[in-house]
Short mmCIF file of C-alpha atoms in Angstrom, two decimals:
data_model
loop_
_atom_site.label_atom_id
_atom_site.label_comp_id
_atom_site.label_asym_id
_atom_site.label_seq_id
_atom_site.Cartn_x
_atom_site.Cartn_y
_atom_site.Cartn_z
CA UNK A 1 13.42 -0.37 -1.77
CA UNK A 2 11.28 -3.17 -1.58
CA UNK A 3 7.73 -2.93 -4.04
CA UNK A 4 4.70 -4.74 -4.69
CA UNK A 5 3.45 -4.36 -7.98
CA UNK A 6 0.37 -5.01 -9.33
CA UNK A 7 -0.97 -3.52 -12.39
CA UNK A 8 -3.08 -0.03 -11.53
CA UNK A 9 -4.77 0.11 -14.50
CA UNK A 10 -8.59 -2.10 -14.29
CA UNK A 11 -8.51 -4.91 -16.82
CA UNK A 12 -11.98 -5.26 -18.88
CA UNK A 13 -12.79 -8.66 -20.34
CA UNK A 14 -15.51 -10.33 -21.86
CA UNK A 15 -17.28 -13.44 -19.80
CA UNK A 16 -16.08 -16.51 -20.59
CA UNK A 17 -12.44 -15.38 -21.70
CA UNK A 18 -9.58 -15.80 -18.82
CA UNK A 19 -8.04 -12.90 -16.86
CA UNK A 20 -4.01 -13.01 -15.73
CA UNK A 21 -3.17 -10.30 -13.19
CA UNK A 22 0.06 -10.05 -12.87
CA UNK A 23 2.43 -9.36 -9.32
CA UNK A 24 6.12 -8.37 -9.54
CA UNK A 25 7.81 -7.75 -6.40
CA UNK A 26 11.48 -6.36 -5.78
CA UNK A 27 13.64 -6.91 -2.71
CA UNK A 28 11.63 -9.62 -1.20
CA UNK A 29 12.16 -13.08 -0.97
CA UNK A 30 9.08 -14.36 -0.33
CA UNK A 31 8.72 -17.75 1.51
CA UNK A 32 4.73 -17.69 0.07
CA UNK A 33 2.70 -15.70 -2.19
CA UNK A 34 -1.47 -15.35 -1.58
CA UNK A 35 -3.89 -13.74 -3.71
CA UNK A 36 -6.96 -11.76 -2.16
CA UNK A 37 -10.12 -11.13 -3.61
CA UNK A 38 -11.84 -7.80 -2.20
CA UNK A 39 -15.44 -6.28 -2.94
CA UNK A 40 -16.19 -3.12 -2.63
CA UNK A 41 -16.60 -2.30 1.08
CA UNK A 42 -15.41 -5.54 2.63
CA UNK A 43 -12.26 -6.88 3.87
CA UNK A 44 -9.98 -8.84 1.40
CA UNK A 45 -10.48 -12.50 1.31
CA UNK A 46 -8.11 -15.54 0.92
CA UNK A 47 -8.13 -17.31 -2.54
CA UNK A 48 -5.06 -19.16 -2.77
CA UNK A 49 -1.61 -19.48 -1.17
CA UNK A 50 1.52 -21.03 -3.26
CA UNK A 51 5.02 -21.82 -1.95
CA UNK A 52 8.52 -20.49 -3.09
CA UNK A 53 9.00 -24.34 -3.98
CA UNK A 54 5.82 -24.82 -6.13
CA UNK A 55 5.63 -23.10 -9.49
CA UNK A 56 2.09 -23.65 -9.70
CA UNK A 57 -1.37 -24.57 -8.26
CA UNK A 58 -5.10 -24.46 -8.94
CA UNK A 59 -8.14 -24.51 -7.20
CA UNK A 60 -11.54 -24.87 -9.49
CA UNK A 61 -11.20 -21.90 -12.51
CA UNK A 62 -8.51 -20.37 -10.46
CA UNK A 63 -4.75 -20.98 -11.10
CA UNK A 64 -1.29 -19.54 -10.19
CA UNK A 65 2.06 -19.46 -10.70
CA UNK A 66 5.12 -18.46 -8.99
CA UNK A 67 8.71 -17.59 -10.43
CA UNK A 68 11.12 -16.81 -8.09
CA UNK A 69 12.89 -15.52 -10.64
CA UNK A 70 11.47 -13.15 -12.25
CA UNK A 71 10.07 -12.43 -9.13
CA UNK A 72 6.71 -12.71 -10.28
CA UNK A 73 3.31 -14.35 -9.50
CA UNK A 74 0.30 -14.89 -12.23
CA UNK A 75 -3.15 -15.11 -11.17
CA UNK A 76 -5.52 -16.67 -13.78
CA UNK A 77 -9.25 -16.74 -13.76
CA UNK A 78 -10.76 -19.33 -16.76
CA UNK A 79 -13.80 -18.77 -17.93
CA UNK A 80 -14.66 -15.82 -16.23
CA UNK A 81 -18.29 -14.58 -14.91
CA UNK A 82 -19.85 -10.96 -14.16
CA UNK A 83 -19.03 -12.05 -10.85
CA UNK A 84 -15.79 -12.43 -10.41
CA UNK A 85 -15.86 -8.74 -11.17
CA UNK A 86 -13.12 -7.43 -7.67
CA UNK A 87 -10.42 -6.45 -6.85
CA UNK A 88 -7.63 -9.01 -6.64
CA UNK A 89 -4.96 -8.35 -4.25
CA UNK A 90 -0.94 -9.90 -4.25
CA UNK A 91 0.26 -11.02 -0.66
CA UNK A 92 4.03 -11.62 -0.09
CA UNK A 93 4.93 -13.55 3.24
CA UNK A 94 8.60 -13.25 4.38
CA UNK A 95 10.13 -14.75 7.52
CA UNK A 96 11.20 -11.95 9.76
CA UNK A 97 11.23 -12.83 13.04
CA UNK A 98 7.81 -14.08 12.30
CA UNK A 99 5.75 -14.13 9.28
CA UNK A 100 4.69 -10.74 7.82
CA UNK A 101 2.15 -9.91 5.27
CA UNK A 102 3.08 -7.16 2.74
CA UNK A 103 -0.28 -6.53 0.21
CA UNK A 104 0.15 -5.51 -3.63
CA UNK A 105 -2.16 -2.03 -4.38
CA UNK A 106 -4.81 -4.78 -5.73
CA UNK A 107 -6.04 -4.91 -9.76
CA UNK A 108 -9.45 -3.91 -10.44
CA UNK A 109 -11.52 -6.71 -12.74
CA UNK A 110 -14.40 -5.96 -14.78
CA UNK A 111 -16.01 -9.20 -16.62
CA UNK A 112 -18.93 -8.11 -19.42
CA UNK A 113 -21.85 -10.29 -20.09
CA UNK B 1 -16.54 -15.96 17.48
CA UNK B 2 -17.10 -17.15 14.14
CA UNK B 3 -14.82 -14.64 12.37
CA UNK B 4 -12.87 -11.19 13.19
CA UNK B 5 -14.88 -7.95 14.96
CA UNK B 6 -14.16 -4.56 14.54
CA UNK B 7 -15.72 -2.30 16.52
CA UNK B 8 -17.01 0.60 15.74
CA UNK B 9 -17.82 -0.42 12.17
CA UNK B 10 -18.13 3.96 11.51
CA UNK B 11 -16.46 6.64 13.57
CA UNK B 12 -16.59 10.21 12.73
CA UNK B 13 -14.15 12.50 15.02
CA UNK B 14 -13.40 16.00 15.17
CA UNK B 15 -9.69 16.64 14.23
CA UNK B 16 -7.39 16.40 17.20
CA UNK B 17 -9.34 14.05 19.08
CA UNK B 18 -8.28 10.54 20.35
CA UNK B 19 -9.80 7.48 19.25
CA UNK B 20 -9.56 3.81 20.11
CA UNK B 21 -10.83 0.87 17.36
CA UNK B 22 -11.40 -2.55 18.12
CA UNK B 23 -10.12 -6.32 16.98
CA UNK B 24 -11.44 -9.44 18.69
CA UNK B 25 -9.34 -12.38 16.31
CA UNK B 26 -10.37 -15.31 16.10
CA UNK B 27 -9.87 -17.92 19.12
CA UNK B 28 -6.70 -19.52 18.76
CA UNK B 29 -5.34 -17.14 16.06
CA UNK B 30 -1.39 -16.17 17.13
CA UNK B 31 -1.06 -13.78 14.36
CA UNK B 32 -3.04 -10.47 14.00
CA UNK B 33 -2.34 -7.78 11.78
CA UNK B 34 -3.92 -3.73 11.41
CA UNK B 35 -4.05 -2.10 7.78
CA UNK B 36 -5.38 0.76 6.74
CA UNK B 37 -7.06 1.57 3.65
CA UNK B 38 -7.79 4.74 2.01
CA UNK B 39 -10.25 5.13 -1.37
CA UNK B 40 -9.26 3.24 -4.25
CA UNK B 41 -6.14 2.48 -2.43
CA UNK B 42 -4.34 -0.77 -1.36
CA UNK B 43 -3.51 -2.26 2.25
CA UNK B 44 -1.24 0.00 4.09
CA UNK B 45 0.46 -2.01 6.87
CA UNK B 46 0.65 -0.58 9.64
CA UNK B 47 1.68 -3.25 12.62
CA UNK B 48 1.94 -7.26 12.96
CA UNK B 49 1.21 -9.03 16.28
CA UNK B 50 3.08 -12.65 16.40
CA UNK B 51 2.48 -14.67 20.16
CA UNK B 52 4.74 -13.46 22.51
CA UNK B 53 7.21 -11.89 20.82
CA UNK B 54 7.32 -8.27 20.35
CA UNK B 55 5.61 -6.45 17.27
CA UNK B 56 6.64 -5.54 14.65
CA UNK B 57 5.56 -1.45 14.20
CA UNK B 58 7.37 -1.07 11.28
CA UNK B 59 4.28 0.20 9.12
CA UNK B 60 2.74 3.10 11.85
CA UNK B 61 2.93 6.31 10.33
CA UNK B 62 4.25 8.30 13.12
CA UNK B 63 4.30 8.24 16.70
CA UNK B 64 0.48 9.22 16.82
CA UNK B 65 -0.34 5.64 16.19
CA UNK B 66 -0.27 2.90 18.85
CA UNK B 67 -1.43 -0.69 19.10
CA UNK B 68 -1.73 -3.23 21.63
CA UNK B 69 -2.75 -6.80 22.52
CA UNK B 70 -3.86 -7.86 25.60
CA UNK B 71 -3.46 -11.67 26.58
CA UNK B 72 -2.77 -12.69 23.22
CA UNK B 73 -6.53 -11.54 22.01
CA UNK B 74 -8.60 -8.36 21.61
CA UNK B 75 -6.27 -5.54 20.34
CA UNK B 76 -6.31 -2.06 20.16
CA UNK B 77 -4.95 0.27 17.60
CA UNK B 78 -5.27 4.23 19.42
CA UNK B 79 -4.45 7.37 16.79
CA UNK B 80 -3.73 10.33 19.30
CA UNK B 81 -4.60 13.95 17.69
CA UNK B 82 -6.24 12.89 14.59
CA UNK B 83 -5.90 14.41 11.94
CA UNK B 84 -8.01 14.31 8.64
CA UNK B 85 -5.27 11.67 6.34
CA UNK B 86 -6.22 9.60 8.93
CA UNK B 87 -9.28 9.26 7.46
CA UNK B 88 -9.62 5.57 5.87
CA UNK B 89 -10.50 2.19 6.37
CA UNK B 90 -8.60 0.31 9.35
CA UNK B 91 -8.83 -3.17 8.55
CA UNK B 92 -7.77 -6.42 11.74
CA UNK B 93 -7.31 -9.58 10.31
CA UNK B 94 -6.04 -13.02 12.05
CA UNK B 95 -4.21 -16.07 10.98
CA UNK B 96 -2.73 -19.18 13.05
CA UNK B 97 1.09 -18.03 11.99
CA UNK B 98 3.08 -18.83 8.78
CA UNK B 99 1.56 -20.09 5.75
CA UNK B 100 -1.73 -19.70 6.86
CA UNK B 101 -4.61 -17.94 5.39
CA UNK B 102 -5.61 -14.08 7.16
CA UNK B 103 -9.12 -13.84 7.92
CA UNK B 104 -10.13 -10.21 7.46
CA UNK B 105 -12.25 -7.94 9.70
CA UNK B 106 -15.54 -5.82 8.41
CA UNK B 107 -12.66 -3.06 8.85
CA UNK B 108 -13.97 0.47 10.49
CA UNK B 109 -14.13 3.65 8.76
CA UNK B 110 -12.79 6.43 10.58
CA UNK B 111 -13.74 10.10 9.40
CA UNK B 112 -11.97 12.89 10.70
CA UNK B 113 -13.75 16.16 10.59
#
């Protein structure tokens, strides 16, 4: 069956140190990849998109990679701040007849001052 | 407008009543997608709207659940009979079509009594 997986557990760090979430994903082949960030209470919102044909790409402290196969996407944060404290959610895209987005269960982020 | 609406942003309902939420997409968006979100939980999707062509329903949960989309704009996703694991978060969002970014809704809460 075709999964989204993003780690359930929340992932602590200390500011300044750099968070990787990691997405796994079986049974897709994803054209694209976008991470999410979502607050408590609001919708998700878009962060960055990378192609099946890039195997990474950064924006500011943000950076991610894509491996097609391992089937998996990283999603760093460098010198993290209180708030980037969210949840960050893993978007596949696949061409069916149109382009669908399937989202990952999300990973909760906690930075400490 | 300037982003997605949802309407109502709250609904409480008595179990086994109809109800009817809201999406006005952006202008110009082709794409427009319904989720649903329960506590803690990820994006459940639940249907995809592309153009013309037909959509894809593949994520309702049972025939209680309908959507539509009139002239290519406002939709409307109906639950007939409600019942309370309906209860959640039913997020709209909008995009132009592939690799494009989705622009999320407020999202309405729906409590079923």
């Amino acid at each position: 069956s075709q999964k989204i997986e993003q780690n359930s557990e929340a992932l602590n760090i200390q500011e300044g140190k750099t968070a990787t979430l990691t997405c796994n994903y079986t049974n897709y082949s994803p054209a694209y990849l976008q991470w999410y960030r979502q607050d408590p209470g609001r919708g998700p919102v878009f962060l960055l998109l990378i192609r099946e044909n890039e195997k990474e790409k950064r924006k500011e402290r943000l950076k991610v990679t894509f491996d097609t196969t391992l089937k998996q996407s990283l999603f760093h944060i460098t010198a993290s701040q209180p708030a980037d404290s969210a949840t960050y959610l893993c978007a596949l895209d696949q061409e069916t007849g149109g382009f669908k987005t399937i989202f990952g269960a999300g990973t909760r982020l906690f930075v400490k001052a | 407008g300037a982003g997605v609406s949802q309407s109502p942003s709250n609904k409480v309902t008595e179990k086994g009543k109809d109800v009817e939420l809201r999406c006005d997409p952006i202008s110009g968006h082709t794409a427009l997608y319904w989720y649903r979100q329960s506590l803690g939980q990820g994006l459940e999707f639940l249907i995809y709207f592309q153009g013309n062509s037909a959509p894809d329903k593949s994520g309702l949960p049972s025939d209680r659940f309908s959507a539509e989309r009139t002239g290519g704009s406002v939709s409307t996703l109906t639950i007939q009979r409600t019942q309370q694991e309906d209860s959640a978060v039913y997020l709209c969002a909008s995009s132009l079509g592939a690799e494009s970014r989705a622009f999320f809704g407020q999202g309405t809460r729906l409590t079923v009594v």
